[in-house]
PDB file of C-alpha atoms and ligand atoms in Angstrom:
ATOM      1  CA  MET A  53       0.000   0.000   0.000  1.00 82.00           C
ATOM      2  CA  ILE A  54       1.265   3.457  -0.899  1.00 89.00           C
ATOM      3  CA  GLU A  55       0.816   6.022   1.875  1.00 93.00           C
ATOM      4  CA  LEU A  56       1.193   9.773   1.546  1.00 97.00           C
ATOM      5  CA  ARG A  57       2.417  11.898   4.467  1.00 97.00           C
ATOM      6  CA  THR A  58       1.202  15.368   5.335  1.00 97.00           C
ATOM      7  CA  PRO A  59       3.722  18.212   5.664  1.00 97.00           C
ATOM      8  CA  ALA A  60       3.311  18.003   9.471  1.00 98.00           C
ATOM      9  CA  GLU A  61       4.067  14.277   9.391  1.00 98.00           C
ATOM     10  CA  ILE A  62       7.112  14.895   7.202  1.00 98.00           C
ATOM     11  CA  ASP A  63       8.323  17.399   9.836  1.00 98.00           C
ATOM     12  CA  ARG A  64       8.088  14.655  12.474  1.00 98.00           C
ATOM     13  CA  MET A  65       9.903  12.256  10.167  1.00 98.00           C
ATOM     14  CA  HIS A  66      12.574  14.907   9.666  1.00 98.00           C
ATOM     15  CA  ASP A  67      13.152  14.954  13.446  1.00 98.00           C
ATOM     16  CA  ALA A  68      13.495  11.176  13.354  1.00 98.00           C
ATOM     17  CA  GLY A  69      15.845  11.482  10.388  1.00 98.00           C
ATOM     18  CA  ARG A  70      18.111  13.927  12.217  1.00 98.00           C
ATOM     19  CA  PHE A  71      18.499  11.362  14.983  1.00 98.00           C
ATOM     20  CA  VAL A  72      19.418   8.604  12.523  1.00 98.00           C
ATOM     21  CA  ALA A  73      21.917  10.975  10.879  1.00 98.00           C
ATOM     22  CA  SER A  74      23.490  11.757  14.263  1.00 98.00           C
ATOM     23  CA  VAL A  75      23.959   8.047  14.975  1.00 98.00           C
ATOM     24  CA  LEU A  76      25.688   7.526  11.630  1.00 98.00           C
ATOM     25  CA  GLU A  77      27.921  10.536  12.269  1.00 98.00           C
ATOM     26  CA  ALA A  78      28.923   9.213  15.697  1.00 98.00           C
ATOM     27  CA  THR A  79      29.443   5.606  14.621  1.00 98.00           C
ATOM     28  CA  ALA A  80      31.396   6.641  11.520  1.00 98.00           C
ATOM     29  CA  ALA A  81      33.655   8.821  13.677  1.00 98.00           C
ATOM     30  CA  ALA A  82      34.220   5.880  16.039  1.00 98.00           C
ATOM     31  CA  SER A  83      35.103   3.505  13.204  1.00 98.00           C
ATOM     32  CA  VAL A  84      38.861   3.835  13.383  1.00 98.00           C
ATOM     33  CA  VAL A  85      41.619   1.219  13.121  1.00 98.00           C
ATOM     34  CA  GLY A  86      41.270  -1.126  16.089  1.00 98.00           C
ATOM     35  CA  ALA A  87      37.633  -0.297  16.860  1.00 98.00           C
ATOM     36  CA  ASN A  88      35.487  -3.384  17.511  1.00 98.00           C
ATOM     37  CA  LEU A  89      32.218  -3.746  15.571  1.00 98.00           C
ATOM     38  CA  LEU A  90      30.485  -4.760  18.812  1.00 98.00           C
ATOM     39  CA  ASP A  91      31.500  -1.457  20.406  1.00 98.00           C
ATOM     40  CA  ILE A  92      30.166   0.450  17.402  1.00 98.00           C
ATOM     41  CA  ASP A  93      26.850  -1.383  17.852  1.00 98.00           C
ATOM     42  CA  LYS A  94      26.910  -0.544  21.568  1.00 98.00           C
ATOM     43  CA  LEU A  95      27.472   3.143  20.795  1.00 98.00           C
ATOM     44  CA  ALA A  96      24.412   3.142  18.511  1.00 98.00           C
ATOM     45  CA  HIS A  97      22.394   1.268  21.147  1.00 98.00           C
ATOM     46  CA  ASP A  98      23.344   3.790  23.834  1.00 98.00           C
ATOM     47  CA  MET A  99      22.232   6.656  21.559  1.00 98.00           C
ATOM     48  CA  ILE A 100      18.900   4.886  20.937  1.00 98.00           C
ATOM     49  CA  ARG A 101      18.273   4.562  24.688  1.00 98.00           C
ATOM     50  CA  LYS A 102      19.276   8.156  25.386  1.00 98.00           C
ATOM     51  CA  ALA A 103      16.970   9.512  22.653  1.00 98.00           C
ATOM     52  CA  GLY A 104      14.030   7.315  23.670  1.00 98.00           C
ATOM     53  CA  ALA A 105      14.062   5.801  20.183  1.00 98.00           C
ATOM     54  CA  GLU A 106      13.420   2.209  19.176  1.00 96.00           C
ATOM     55  CA  SER A 107      15.639  -0.029  17.104  1.00 95.00           C
ATOM     56  CA  CYS A 108      14.142  -1.349  13.873  1.00 93.00           C
ATOM     57  CA  TYR A 109      16.732  -4.117  13.703  1.00 91.00           C
ATOM     58  CA  ILE A 110      17.126  -5.795  17.063  1.00 92.00           C
ATOM     59  CA  ASP A 111      13.945  -7.909  16.859  1.00 88.00           C
ATOM     60  CA  TYR A 112      13.863  -7.986  13.063  1.00 87.00           C
ATOM     61  CA  HIS A 113      13.252 -11.501  11.754  1.00 85.00           C
ATOM     62  CA  PRO A 114      12.117 -11.539   8.110  1.00 78.00           C
ATOM     63  CA  SER A 115      11.827 -14.651   5.972  1.00 75.00           C
ATOM     64  CA  PHE A 116      15.392 -14.259   4.643  1.00 69.00           C
ATOM     65  CA  GLY A 117      16.979 -13.808   8.087  1.00 65.00           C
ATOM     66  CA  GLY A 118      18.258 -16.797  10.021  1.00 67.00           C
ATOM     67  CA  SER A 119      17.025 -15.506  13.386  1.00 82.00           C
ATOM     68  CA  LYS A 120      16.337 -12.200  15.115  1.00 91.00           C
ATOM     69  CA  PHE A 121      19.035  -9.715  14.123  1.00 93.00           C
ATOM     70  CA  GLY A 122      19.898  -8.984  17.756  1.00 94.00           C
ATOM     71  CA  LYS A 123      21.951  -5.824  17.046  1.00 97.00           C
ATOM     72  CA  VAL A 124      20.927  -2.249  16.256  1.00 97.00           C
ATOM     73  CA  ILE A 125      23.207  -1.354  13.338  1.00 98.00           C
ATOM     74  CA  CYS A 126      24.487  -3.173  10.260  1.00 98.00           C
ATOM     75  CA  THR A 127      28.270  -3.184   9.939  1.00 98.00           C
ATOM     76  CA  SER A 128      29.320  -4.561   6.556  1.00 98.00           C
ATOM     77  CA  VAL A 129      33.104  -4.864   6.155  1.00 98.00           C
ATOM     78  CA  ASN A 130      34.940  -5.236   2.815  1.00 98.00           C
ATOM     79  CA  ASP A 131      33.221  -8.021   0.806  1.00 98.00           C
ATOM     80  CA  ALA A 132      30.095  -7.683   2.975  1.00 98.00           C
ATOM     81  CA  ALA A 133      27.609  -5.639   0.960  1.00 98.00           C
ATOM     82  CA  LEU A 134      24.439  -5.497   3.039  1.00 97.00           C
ATOM     83  CA  HIS A 135      22.950  -6.557   6.398  1.00 96.00           C
ATOM     84  CA  GLY A 136      26.354  -7.042   8.028  1.00 97.00           C
ATOM     85  CA  LEU A 137      25.753  -8.529  11.471  1.00 97.00           C
ATOM     86  CA  PRO A 138      28.182  -6.950  13.969  1.00 98.00           C
ATOM     87  CA  PHE A 139      30.590  -9.512  15.424  1.00 98.00           C
ATOM     88  CA  ASP A 140      33.803  -9.538  17.453  1.00 98.00           C
ATOM     89  CA  TYR A 141      36.034  -7.937  14.834  1.00 98.00           C
ATOM     90  CA  ARG A 142      38.508  -5.094  15.149  1.00 98.00           C
ATOM     91  CA  LEU A 143      38.686  -2.799  12.114  1.00 98.00           C
ATOM     92  CA  ARG A 144      41.961  -2.957  10.207  1.00 98.00           C
ATOM     93  CA  ASP A 145      43.869  -0.404   8.178  1.00 98.00           C
ATOM     94  CA  GLY A 146      42.403  -0.248   4.666  1.00 98.00           C
ATOM     95  CA  ASP A 147      39.009  -1.771   5.532  1.00 98.00           C
ATOM     96  CA  VAL A 148      35.852  -0.525   3.861  1.00 98.00           C
ATOM     97  CA  LEU A 149      32.938  -0.268   6.282  1.00 98.00           C
ATOM     98  CA  SER A 150      29.270   0.305   5.496  1.00 98.00           C
ATOM     99  CA  LEU A 151      27.063   1.419   8.371  1.00 98.00           C
ATOM    100  CA  ASP A 152      23.318   1.010   7.840  1.00 98.00           C
ATOM    101  CA  PHE A 153      20.997   2.268  10.556  1.00 98.00           C
ATOM    102  CA  ALA A 154      17.230   2.561  10.956  1.00 98.00           C
ATOM    103  CA  ALA A 155      15.329   3.544  14.057  1.00 97.00           C
ATOM    104  CA  SER A 156      11.912   4.748  15.079  1.00 97.00           C
ATOM    105  CA  LEU A 157      11.599   8.037  16.956  1.00 98.00           C
ATOM    106  CA  GLY A 158       8.207   9.408  17.961  1.00 97.00           C
ATOM    107  CA  GLY A 159       6.665   6.532  16.010  1.00 97.00           C
ATOM    108  CA  TRP A 160       8.368   7.414  12.714  1.00 98.00           C
ATOM    109  CA  VAL A 161      11.036   5.341  11.026  1.00 98.00           C
ATOM    110  CA  THR A 162      13.908   6.621   8.913  1.00 98.00           C
ATOM    111  CA  ASP A 163      16.705   4.620   7.365  1.00 98.00           C
ATOM    112  CA  SER A 164      20.155   5.675   6.163  1.00 98.00           C
ATOM    113  CA  ALA A 165      23.537   4.197   5.293  1.00 98.00           C
ATOM    114  CA  ILE A 166      27.075   5.427   4.682  1.00 98.00           C
ATOM    115  CA  THR A 167      30.298   3.762   3.558  1.00 98.00           C
ATOM    116  CA  ILE A 168      33.695   4.871   4.841  1.00 98.00           C
ATOM    117  CA  THR A 169      37.286   3.758   4.611  1.00 98.00           C
ATOM    118  CA  VAL A 170      39.264   2.936   7.750  1.00 98.00           C
ATOM    119  CA  GLY A 171      42.840   4.169   7.994  1.00 98.00           C
ATOM    120  CA  THR A 172      44.699   4.370   4.690  1.00 98.00           C
ATOM    121  CA  PRO A 173      42.246   3.904   1.809  1.00 97.00           C
ATOM    122  CA  ARG A 174      42.813   2.004  -1.418  1.00 97.00           C
ATOM    123  CA  GLU A 175      42.336   4.014  -4.606  1.00 98.00           C
ATOM    124  CA  GLU A 176      39.794   1.551  -6.041  1.00 98.00           C
ATOM    125  CA  ASP A 177      37.724   1.666  -2.855  1.00 98.00           C
ATOM    126  CA  LEU A 178      37.561   5.463  -2.948  1.00 98.00           C
ATOM    127  CA  ARG A 179      36.282   5.258  -6.516  1.00 98.00           C
ATOM    128  CA  LEU A 180      33.643   2.660  -5.581  1.00 98.00           C
ATOM    129  CA  ILE A 181      32.497   4.840  -2.689  1.00 98.00           C
ATOM    130  CA  ASP A 182      32.399   7.946  -4.889  1.00 98.00           C
ATOM    131  CA  VAL A 183      30.351   6.222  -7.597  1.00 98.00           C
ATOM    132  CA  THR A 184      27.870   4.759  -5.100  1.00 98.00           C
ATOM    133  CA  SER A 185      27.466   8.101  -3.353  1.00 98.00           C
ATOM    134  CA  ARG A 186      26.916   9.862  -6.682  1.00 98.00           C
ATOM    135  CA  ALA A 187      24.309   7.247  -7.630  1.00 98.00           C
ATOM    136  CA  LEU A 188      22.416   8.108  -4.456  1.00 98.00           C
ATOM    137  CA  ASP A 189      22.600  11.812  -5.333  1.00 98.00           C
ATOM    138  CA  ALA A 190      21.296  11.067  -8.839  1.00 98.00           C
ATOM    139  CA  GLY A 191      18.441   8.983  -7.438  1.00 98.00           C
ATOM    140  CA  ILE A 192      17.492  11.710  -4.996  1.00 98.00           C
ATOM    141  CA  ALA A 193      17.569  14.353  -7.738  1.00 98.00           C
ATOM    142  CA  ALA A 194      15.053  12.265  -9.720  1.00 98.00           C
ATOM    143  CA  ALA A 195      12.622  12.081  -6.768  1.00 98.00           C
ATOM    144  CA  THR A 196      10.454  14.928  -7.993  1.00 98.00           C
ATOM    145  CA  VAL A 197       6.708  15.348  -8.465  1.00 98.00           C
ATOM    146  CA  GLY A 198       5.817  14.297 -12.003  1.00 96.00           C
ATOM    147  CA  ASN A 199       8.630  11.750 -12.295  1.00 98.00           C
ATOM    148  CA  ARG A 200       8.092   8.026 -11.773  1.00 98.00           C
ATOM    149  CA  ILE A 201       9.831   5.385  -9.673  1.00 98.00           C
ATOM    150  CA  GLY A 202      11.542   4.171 -12.831  1.00 98.00           C
ATOM    151  CA  ASP A 203      13.205   7.546 -13.225  1.00 98.00           C
ATOM    152  CA  ILE A 204      14.892   7.099  -9.840  1.00 98.00           C
ATOM    153  CA  SER A 205      15.955   3.548 -10.740  1.00 98.00           C
ATOM    154  CA  ALA A 206      17.277   4.626 -14.130  1.00 98.00           C
ATOM    155  CA  ALA A 207      19.223   7.546 -12.644  1.00 98.00           C
ATOM    156  CA  ILE A 208      20.943   5.206 -10.158  1.00 98.00           C
ATOM    157  CA  GLY A 209      21.649   2.527 -12.751  1.00 98.00           C
ATOM    158  CA  GLU A 210      23.069   5.053 -15.202  1.00 98.00           C
ATOM    159  CA  VAL A 211      25.749   6.137 -12.730  1.00 98.00           C
ATOM    160  CA  ALA A 212      26.668   2.500 -12.060  1.00 98.00           C
ATOM    161  CA  HIS A 213      26.867   1.523 -15.715  1.00 97.00           C
ATOM    162  CA  ALA A 214      28.875   4.629 -16.648  1.00 98.00           C
ATOM    163  CA  ALA A 215      31.432   3.535 -14.040  1.00 97.00           C
ATOM    164  CA  GLY A 216      31.467  -0.029 -15.341  1.00 96.00           C
ATOM    165  CA  PHE A 217      29.600  -1.613 -12.428  1.00 96.00           C
ATOM    166  CA  SER A 218      26.784  -4.105 -12.881  1.00 92.00           C
ATOM    167  CA  VAL A 219      23.801  -3.814 -10.561  1.00 97.00           C
ATOM    168  CA  ASN A 220      22.158  -6.424  -8.371  1.00 96.00           C
ATOM    169  CA  THR A 221      18.451  -5.566  -8.100  1.00 95.00           C
ATOM    170  CA  ASP A 222      17.557  -8.122  -5.409  1.00 94.00           C
ATOM    171  CA  PHE A 223      17.591  -5.429  -2.729  1.00 96.00           C
ATOM    172  CA  GLY A 224      16.804  -1.763  -3.231  1.00 97.00           C
ATOM    173  CA  GLY A 225      14.902   1.217  -1.932  1.00 97.00           C
ATOM    174  CA  HIS A 226      11.603   0.975  -0.096  1.00 97.00           C
ATOM    175  CA  GLY A 227       8.825   3.021   1.430  1.00 97.00           C
ATOM    176  CA  VAL A 228       9.338   4.023   5.070  1.00 97.00           C
ATOM    177  CA  GLY A 229       6.917   5.480   7.584  1.00 95.00           C
ATOM    178  CA  ARG A 230       5.488   3.788  10.641  1.00 93.00           C
ATOM    179  CA  THR A 231       7.501   0.678   9.715  1.00 91.00           C
ATOM    180  CA  MET A 232      10.869   0.133   8.068  1.00 90.00           C
ATOM    181  CA  HIS A 233       9.789  -1.532   4.843  1.00 90.00           C
ATOM    182  CA  GLY A 234       6.776  -0.588   2.748  1.00 90.00           C
ATOM    183  CA  ASP A 235       5.783   0.140  -0.808  1.00 91.00           C
ATOM    184  CA  PRO A 236       7.035   1.220  -3.214  1.00 95.00           C
ATOM    185  CA  HIS A 237      10.076  -0.916  -3.972  1.00 96.00           C
ATOM    186  CA  ILE A 238      12.778   1.073  -5.784  1.00 98.00           C
ATOM    187  CA  PRO A 239      15.199  -1.127  -7.751  1.00 98.00           C
ATOM    188  CA  ASN A 240      18.711   0.256  -8.313  1.00 98.00           C
ATOM    189  CA  ASP A 241      18.331  -0.085 -12.063  1.00 98.00           C
ATOM    190  CA  GLY A 242      15.419   0.271 -14.435  1.00 97.00           C
ATOM    191  CA  ARG A 243      13.771   2.127 -17.247  1.00 97.00           C
ATOM    192  CA  PRO A 244      12.786   5.779 -17.044  1.00 98.00           C
ATOM    193  CA  GLY A 245       9.138   6.755 -17.351  1.00 98.00           C
ATOM    194  CA  ARG A 246       7.930   3.497 -15.785  1.00 97.00           C
ATOM    195  CA  GLY A 247       6.297   2.658 -12.493  1.00 96.00           C
ATOM    196  CA  LEU A 248       4.460   4.609  -9.853  1.00 96.00           C
ATOM    197  CA  PRO A 249       4.069   8.360 -10.497  1.00 98.00           C
ATOM    198  CA  LEU A 250       5.722  10.370  -7.718  1.00 98.00           C
ATOM    199  CA  ARG A 251       3.397  12.559  -5.675  1.00 97.00           C
ATOM    200  CA  ALA A 252       4.062  15.008  -2.871  1.00 98.00           C
ATOM    201  CA  GLY A 253       3.953  13.159   0.451  1.00 98.00           C
ATOM    202  CA  LEU A 254       5.661   9.980  -0.701  1.00 98.00           C
ATOM    203  CA  VAL A 255       8.509   9.065   1.660  1.00 98.00           C
ATOM    204  CA  PHE A 256      10.986   6.338   0.844  1.00 98.00           C
ATOM    205  CA  ALA A 257      14.543   5.177   1.287  1.00 98.00           C
ATOM    206  CA  ILE A 258      16.783   5.244  -1.784  1.00 98.00           C
ATOM    207  CA  GLU A 259      19.775   2.930  -1.374  1.00 98.00           C
ATOM    208  CA  PRO A 260      22.257   2.110  -4.136  1.00 98.00           C
ATOM    209  CA  TRP A 261      24.843  -0.552  -3.292  1.00 98.00           C
ATOM    210  CA  PHE A 262      27.496  -1.679  -5.735  1.00 98.00           C
ATOM    211  CA  MET A 263      30.350  -4.150  -5.754  1.00 98.00           C
ATOM    212  CA  LEU A 264      33.728  -3.787  -7.481  1.00 96.00           C
ATOM    213  CA  GLY A 265      33.495  -7.134  -9.289  1.00 95.00           C
ATOM    214  CA  THR A 266      30.485  -9.390  -9.521  1.00 94.00           C
ATOM    215  CA  ASP A 267      26.804  -8.500  -9.171  1.00 95.00           C
ATOM    216  CA  ARG A 268      26.189 -11.775  -7.304  1.00 97.00           C
ATOM    217  CA  ILE A 269      25.951 -12.251  -3.557  1.00 98.00           C
ATOM    218  CA  TYR A 270      25.683 -15.056  -1.027  1.00 97.00           C
ATOM    219  CA  THR A 271      24.591 -15.242   2.595  1.00 95.00           C
ATOM    220  CA  ASP A 272      27.297 -15.643   5.230  1.00 96.00           C
ATOM    221  CA  PRO A 273      26.898 -18.571   7.680  1.00 94.00           C
ATOM    222  CA  ASP A 274      25.793 -15.955  10.259  1.00 93.00           C
ATOM    223  CA  GLY A 275      22.444 -16.025   8.424  1.00 92.00           C
ATOM    224  CA  TRP A 276      22.412 -12.290   7.738  1.00 94.00           C
ATOM    225  CA  THR A 277      25.508 -10.787   6.179  1.00 96.00           C
ATOM    226  CA  LEU A 278      25.324 -10.657   2.378  1.00 97.00           C
ATOM    227  CA  ARG A 279      28.746 -10.953   0.741  1.00 98.00           C
ATOM    228  CA  SER A 280      29.941 -10.534  -2.821  1.00 98.00           C
ATOM    229  CA  ALA A 281      30.273 -13.888  -4.594  1.00 98.00           C
ATOM    230  CA  ASP A 282      33.831 -13.115  -5.735  1.00 97.00           C
ATOM    231  CA  GLY A 283      35.108 -11.473  -2.562  1.00 98.00           C
ATOM    232  CA  SER A 284      35.215  -8.018  -4.137  1.00 98.00           C
ATOM    233  CA  ARG A 285      34.457  -5.036  -1.977  1.00 98.00           C
ATOM    234  CA  ALA A 286      31.110  -3.267  -1.727  1.00 98.00           C
ATOM    235  CA  ALA A 287      29.716   0.168  -0.921  1.00 98.00           C
ATOM    236  CA  HIS A 288      26.228   1.254   0.134  1.00 98.00           C
ATOM    237  CA  PHE A 289      24.659   4.676   0.572  1.00 98.00           C
ATOM    238  CA  GLU A 290      21.113   5.396   1.667  1.00 98.00           C
ATOM    239  CA  HIS A 291      18.903   8.319   2.579  1.00 98.00           C
ATOM    240  CA  THR A 292      15.263   8.622   3.513  1.00 98.00           C
ATOM    241  CA  VAL A 293      13.710  11.155   1.152  1.00 98.00           C
ATOM    242  CA  ALA A 294      10.336  12.923   1.065  1.00 98.00           C
ATOM    243  CA  VAL A 295       8.867  13.969  -2.269  1.00 98.00           C
ATOM    244  CA  THR A 296       7.553  17.519  -1.822  1.00 98.00           C
ATOM    245  CA  GLU A 297       6.144  20.224  -4.059  1.00 97.00           C
ATOM    246  CA  ASN A 298       9.466  22.014  -3.544  1.00 97.00           C
ATOM    247  CA  GLY A 299      11.542  19.025  -4.637  1.00 98.00           C
ATOM    248  CA  PRO A 300      13.142  16.114  -2.808  1.00 98.00           C
ATOM    249  CA  LEU A 301      13.750  16.659   0.911  1.00 98.00           C
ATOM    250  CA  VAL A 302      16.499  14.471   2.431  1.00 98.00           C
ATOM    251  CA  LEU A 303      15.254  13.634   5.928  1.00 98.00           C
ATOM    252  CA  THR A 304      18.474  11.892   7.027  1.00 98.00           C
ATOM    253  CA  ALA A 305      20.968  14.516   5.784  1.00 98.00           C
ATOM    254  CA  ARG A 306      24.160  14.640   7.856  1.00 97.00           C
ATOM    255  CA  LYS A 307      25.803  17.888   8.935  1.00 88.00           C
TER     256      LYS A 307
HETATM  257 MG1  LIG B 105      18.968   0.932   5.582  1.00 91.82          MG
END
């Protein structure tokens, strides 16, 4: 079901989005060489408690998950592309880390992700991160009244293809509101002019994720973490965006 939000509701979601952005800022800053993924999760959990927010992940148990997630943030390192389950791992020099965080504040969910390098970055990783980030920007720019979902998908896919990356469309953007996942689904590739027409009040997460080599993934034995089939590294960027009469409004923008 497609739900439209009033301007007042989008204001509330913006408050929730600022909180999610602050958690990503803090956890990204803490993600230095030697930092343990479990401590990064604990930092996010402490911020949730302090803000009176609720985790969208800790009790999450969808059909594709092995069990309840049990943590509050996804930490995907190197060949992990999505849904990285935090474990007892200390970040190493040259790692690529994606942080994906969703929480509910005041009853409204927002969802956002960022990819960073730890310590001394590799050139190819910086390029992957740049391309994925630019794909998110292109997708957001296409989230305007009068466009269609396919225009967002096409804008994302175009950036990937221009950079020589293939796109896995198994996981993509999604509606957000009272819950983390709703309609519409927004694939990271597609044809322009197709799909749902965008109207003011639509709120969704746009989330390109690309891998340096393959477009195929497999599930880690932990039951959650999705890794590239060839071990190549991955990047993932996500924002929750409201379609408004004045253009796209990024609810999870970081300072
Ligand atoms: Mg997310």
